[in-house]
PDB file of C-alpha atoms in Angstrom:
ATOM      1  CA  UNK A   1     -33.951  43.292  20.493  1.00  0.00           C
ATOM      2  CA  UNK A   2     -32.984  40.602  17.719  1.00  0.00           C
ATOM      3  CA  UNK A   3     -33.601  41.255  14.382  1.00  0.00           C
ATOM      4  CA  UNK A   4     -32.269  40.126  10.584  1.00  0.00           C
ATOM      5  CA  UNK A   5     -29.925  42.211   8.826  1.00  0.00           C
ATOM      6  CA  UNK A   6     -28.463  41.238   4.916  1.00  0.00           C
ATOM      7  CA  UNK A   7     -24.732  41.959   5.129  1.00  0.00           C
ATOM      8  CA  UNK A   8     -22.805  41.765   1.756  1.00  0.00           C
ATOM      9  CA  UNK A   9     -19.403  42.077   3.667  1.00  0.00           C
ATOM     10  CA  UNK A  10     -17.141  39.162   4.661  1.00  0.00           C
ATOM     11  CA  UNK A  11     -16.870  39.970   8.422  1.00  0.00           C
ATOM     12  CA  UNK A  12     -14.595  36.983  10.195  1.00  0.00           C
ATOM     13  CA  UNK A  13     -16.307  37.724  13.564  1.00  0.00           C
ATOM     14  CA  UNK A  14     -19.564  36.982  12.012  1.00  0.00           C
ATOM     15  CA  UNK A  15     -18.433  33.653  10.646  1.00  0.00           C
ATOM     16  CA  UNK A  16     -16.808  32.349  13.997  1.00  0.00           C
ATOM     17  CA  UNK A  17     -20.263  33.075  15.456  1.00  0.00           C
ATOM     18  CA  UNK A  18     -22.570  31.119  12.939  1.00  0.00           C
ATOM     19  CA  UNK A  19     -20.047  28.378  12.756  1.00  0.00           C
ATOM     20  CA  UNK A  20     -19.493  28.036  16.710  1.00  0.00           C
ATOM     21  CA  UNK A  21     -23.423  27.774  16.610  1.00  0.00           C
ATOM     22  CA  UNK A  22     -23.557  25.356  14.325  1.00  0.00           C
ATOM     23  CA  UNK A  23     -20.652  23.324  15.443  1.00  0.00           C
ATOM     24  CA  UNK A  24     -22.228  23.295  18.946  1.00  0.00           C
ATOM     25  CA  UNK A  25     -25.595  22.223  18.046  1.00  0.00           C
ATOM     26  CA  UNK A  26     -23.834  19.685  15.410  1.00  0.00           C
ATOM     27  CA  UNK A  27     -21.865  18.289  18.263  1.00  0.00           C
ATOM     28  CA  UNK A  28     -24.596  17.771  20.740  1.00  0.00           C
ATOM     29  CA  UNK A  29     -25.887  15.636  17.969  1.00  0.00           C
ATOM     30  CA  UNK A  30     -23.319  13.171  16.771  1.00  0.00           C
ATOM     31  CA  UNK A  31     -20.403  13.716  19.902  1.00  0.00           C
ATOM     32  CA  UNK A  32     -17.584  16.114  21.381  1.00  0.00           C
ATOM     33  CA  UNK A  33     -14.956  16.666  18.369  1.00  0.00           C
ATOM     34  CA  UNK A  34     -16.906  15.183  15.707  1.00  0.00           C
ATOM     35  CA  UNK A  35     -17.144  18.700  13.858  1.00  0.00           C
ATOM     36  CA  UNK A  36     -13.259  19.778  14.513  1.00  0.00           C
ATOM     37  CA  UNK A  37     -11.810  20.970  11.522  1.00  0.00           C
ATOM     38  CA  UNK A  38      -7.847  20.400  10.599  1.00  0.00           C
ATOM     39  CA  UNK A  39      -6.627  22.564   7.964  1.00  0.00           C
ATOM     40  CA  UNK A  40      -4.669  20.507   4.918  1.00  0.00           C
ATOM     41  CA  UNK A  41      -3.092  21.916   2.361  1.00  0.00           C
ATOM     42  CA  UNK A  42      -1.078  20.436  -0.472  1.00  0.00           C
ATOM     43  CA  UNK A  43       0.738  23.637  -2.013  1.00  0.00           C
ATOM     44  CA  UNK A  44       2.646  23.841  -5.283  1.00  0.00           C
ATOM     45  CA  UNK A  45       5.610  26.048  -5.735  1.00  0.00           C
ATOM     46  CA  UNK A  46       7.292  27.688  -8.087  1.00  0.00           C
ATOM     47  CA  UNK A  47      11.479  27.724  -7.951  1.00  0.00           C
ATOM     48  CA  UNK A  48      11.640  30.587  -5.653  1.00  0.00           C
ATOM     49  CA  UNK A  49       8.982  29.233  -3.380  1.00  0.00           C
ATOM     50  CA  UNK A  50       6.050  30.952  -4.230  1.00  0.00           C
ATOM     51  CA  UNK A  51       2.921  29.286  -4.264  1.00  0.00           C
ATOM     52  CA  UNK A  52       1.637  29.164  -7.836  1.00  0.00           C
ATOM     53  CA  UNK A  53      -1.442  26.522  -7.148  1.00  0.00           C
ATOM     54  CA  UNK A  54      -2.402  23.978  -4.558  1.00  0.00           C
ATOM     55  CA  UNK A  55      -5.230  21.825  -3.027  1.00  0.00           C
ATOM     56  CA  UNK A  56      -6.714  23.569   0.306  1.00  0.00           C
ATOM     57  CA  UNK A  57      -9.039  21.680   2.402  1.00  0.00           C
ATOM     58  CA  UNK A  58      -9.946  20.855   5.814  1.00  0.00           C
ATOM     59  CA  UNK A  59     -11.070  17.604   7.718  1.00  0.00           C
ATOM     60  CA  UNK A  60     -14.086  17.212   9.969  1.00  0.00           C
ATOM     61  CA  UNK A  61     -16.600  15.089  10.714  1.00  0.00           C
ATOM     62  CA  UNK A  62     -14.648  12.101   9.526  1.00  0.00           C
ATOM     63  CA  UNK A  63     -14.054  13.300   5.757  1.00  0.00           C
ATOM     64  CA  UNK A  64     -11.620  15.669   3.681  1.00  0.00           C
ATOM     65  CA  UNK A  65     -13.174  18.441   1.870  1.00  0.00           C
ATOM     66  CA  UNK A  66     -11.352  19.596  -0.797  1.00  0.00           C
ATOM     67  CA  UNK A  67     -12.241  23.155  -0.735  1.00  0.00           C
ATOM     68  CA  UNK A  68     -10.132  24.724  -3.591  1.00  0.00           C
ATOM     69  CA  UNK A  69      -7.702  22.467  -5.929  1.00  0.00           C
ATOM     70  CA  UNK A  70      -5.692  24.534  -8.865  1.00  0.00           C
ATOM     71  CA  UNK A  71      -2.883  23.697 -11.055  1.00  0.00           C
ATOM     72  CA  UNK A  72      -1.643  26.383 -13.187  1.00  0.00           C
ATOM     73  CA  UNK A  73      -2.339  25.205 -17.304  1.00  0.00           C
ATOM     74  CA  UNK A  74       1.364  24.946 -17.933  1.00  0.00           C
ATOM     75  CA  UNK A  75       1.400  22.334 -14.698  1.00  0.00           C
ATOM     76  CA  UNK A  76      -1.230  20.235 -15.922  1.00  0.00           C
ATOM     77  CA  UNK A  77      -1.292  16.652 -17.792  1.00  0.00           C
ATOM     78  CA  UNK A  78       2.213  15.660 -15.823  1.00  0.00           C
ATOM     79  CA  UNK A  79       0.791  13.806 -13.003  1.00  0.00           C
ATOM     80  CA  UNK A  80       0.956  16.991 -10.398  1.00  0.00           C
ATOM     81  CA  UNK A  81      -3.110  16.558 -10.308  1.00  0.00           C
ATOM     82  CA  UNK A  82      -3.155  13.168  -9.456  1.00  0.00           C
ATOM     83  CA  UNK A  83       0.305  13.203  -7.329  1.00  0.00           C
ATOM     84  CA  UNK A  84      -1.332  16.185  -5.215  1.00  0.00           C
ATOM     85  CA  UNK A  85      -4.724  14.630  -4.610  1.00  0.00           C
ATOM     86  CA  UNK A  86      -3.534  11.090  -4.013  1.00  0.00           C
ATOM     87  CA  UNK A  87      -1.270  13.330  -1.078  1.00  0.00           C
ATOM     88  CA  UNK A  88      -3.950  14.610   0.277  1.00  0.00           C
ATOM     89  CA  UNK A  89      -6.353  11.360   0.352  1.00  0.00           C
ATOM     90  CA  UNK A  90      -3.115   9.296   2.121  1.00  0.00           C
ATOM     91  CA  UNK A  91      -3.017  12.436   4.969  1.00  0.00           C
ATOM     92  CA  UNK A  92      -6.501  12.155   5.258  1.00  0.00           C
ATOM     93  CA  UNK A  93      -6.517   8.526   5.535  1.00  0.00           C
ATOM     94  CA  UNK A  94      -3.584   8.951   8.257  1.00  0.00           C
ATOM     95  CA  UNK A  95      -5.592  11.210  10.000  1.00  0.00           C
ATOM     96  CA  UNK A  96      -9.132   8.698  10.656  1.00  0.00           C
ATOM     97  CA  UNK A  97     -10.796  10.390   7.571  1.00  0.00           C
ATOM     98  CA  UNK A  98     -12.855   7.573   5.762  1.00  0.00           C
ATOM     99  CA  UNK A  99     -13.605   9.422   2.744  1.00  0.00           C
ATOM    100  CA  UNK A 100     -12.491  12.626   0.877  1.00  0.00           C
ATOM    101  CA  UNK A 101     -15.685  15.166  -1.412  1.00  0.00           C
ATOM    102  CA  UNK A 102     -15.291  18.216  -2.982  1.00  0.00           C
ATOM    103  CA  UNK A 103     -16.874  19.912  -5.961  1.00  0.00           C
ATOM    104  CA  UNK A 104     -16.485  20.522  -9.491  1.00  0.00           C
ATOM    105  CA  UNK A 105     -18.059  22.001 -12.580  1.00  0.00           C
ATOM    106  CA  UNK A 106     -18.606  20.329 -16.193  1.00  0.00           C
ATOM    107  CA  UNK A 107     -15.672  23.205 -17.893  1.00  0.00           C
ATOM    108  CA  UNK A 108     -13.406  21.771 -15.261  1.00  0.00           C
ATOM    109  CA  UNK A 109     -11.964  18.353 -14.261  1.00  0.00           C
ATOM    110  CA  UNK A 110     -15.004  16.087 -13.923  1.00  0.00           C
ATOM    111  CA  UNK A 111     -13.209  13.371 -15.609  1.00  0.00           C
ATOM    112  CA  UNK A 112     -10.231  13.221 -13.806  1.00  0.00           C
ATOM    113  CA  UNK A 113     -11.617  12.876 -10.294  1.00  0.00           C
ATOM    114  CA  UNK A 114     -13.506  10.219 -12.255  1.00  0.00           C
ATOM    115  CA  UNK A 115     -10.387   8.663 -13.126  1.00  0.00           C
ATOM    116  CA  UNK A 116      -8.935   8.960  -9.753  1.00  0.00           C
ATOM    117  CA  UNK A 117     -12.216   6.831  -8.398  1.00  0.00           C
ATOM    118  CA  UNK A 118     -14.109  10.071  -7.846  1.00  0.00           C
ATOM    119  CA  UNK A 119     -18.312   9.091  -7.993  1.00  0.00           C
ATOM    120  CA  UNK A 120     -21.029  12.257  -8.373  1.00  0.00           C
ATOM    121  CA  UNK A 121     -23.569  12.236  -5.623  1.00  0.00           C
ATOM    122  CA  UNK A 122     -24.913  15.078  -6.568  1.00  0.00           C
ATOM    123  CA  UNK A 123     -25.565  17.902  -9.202  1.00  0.00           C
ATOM    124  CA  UNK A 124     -26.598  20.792  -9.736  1.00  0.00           C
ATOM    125  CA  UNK A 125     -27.687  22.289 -13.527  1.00  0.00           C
ATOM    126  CA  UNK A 126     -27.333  25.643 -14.803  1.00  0.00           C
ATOM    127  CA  UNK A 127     -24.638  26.394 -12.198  1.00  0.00           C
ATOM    128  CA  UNK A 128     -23.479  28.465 -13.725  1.00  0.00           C
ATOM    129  CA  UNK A 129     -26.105  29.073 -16.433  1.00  0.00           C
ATOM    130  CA  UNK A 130     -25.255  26.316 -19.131  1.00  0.00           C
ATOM    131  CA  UNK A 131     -22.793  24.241 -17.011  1.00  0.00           C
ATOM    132  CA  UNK A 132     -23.213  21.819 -14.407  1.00  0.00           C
ATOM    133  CA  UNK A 133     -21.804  21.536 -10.519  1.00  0.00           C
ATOM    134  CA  UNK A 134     -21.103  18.651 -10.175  1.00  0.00           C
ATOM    135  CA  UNK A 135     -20.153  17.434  -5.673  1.00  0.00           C
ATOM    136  CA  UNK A 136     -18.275  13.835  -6.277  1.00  0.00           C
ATOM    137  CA  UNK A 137     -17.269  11.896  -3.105  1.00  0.00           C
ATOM    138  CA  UNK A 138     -14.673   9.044  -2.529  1.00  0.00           C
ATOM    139  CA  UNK A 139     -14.181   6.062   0.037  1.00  0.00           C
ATOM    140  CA  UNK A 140     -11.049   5.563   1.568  1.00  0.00           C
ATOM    141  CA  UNK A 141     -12.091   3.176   4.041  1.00  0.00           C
ATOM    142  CA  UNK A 142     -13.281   0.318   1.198  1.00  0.00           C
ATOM    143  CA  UNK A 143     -16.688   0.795   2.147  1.00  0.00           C
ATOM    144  CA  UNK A 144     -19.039   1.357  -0.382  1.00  0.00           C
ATOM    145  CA  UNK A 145     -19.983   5.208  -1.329  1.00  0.00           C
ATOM    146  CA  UNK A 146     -23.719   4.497  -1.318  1.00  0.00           C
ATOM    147  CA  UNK A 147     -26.018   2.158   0.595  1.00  0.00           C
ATOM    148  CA  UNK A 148     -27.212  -0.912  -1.603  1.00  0.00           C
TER     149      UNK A 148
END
């Protein structure tokens, strides 16, 4: 018998279901391999080696999304932002990726994806009450971001 149950636990075996679903029926759709995600990570570490902040991502379906980007506050405003993401947009480039989104909210770096050629497709007030998500995407192929 199937039936609908809310689950507030992270359960990996529940995940690899939904998204082997998906990923099938996504597949059948636009071709074999178009959904196959490639983790990339761009870490920064510390002098012993520890990871103190990085970009995480993954590509799939012909894009990079930046899933988590973090620079600790003494790391910022000395180009490790900007030498980290321009990494990760020259790996996704090598890789067939034609463009790279992510997400961001107004109380954090909205202008400098901006300044790194970063356009908002999308937003989303009051998320979190009184701020703004913003998702920004950018072409790597020289195409334009949006249709004229």
């Amino acid at each position: 018998m199937t039936r609908v149950a809310l689950e507030d636990q992270a359960v990996p075996a529940t995940r690899d279901a939904v998204w082997e679903g998906l990923r099938a029926f996504n597949e059948a759709q636009s071709g074999p391999g178009s959904f196959a995600s490639t983790p990339l990570n761009v870490v920064l570490r510390d002098e012993s080696g520890a990871p103190v902040g990085g970009l995480i991502g993954r590509s799939y379906s012909g894009w990079l999304y930046v899933e988590l980007f973090h620079l600790p506050e003494a790391q910022r405003r000395a180009g490790l932002g900007r030498e980290m993401l321009s990494m990760a947009e020259r790996e996704a480039a090598a890789r067939g990726c034609i463009g790279v989104r992510l997400e961001t909210y107004s109380f954090q770096a909205p202008g400098f994806y901006a300044r790194m050629g970063y356009t908002v497709v999308g937003r989303l007030d009051d998320c979190p009450p009184g701020h703004t998500r913003f998702s920004l995407a950018k072409r790597l192929d020289g195409a334009p971001l949006e249709a004229p």
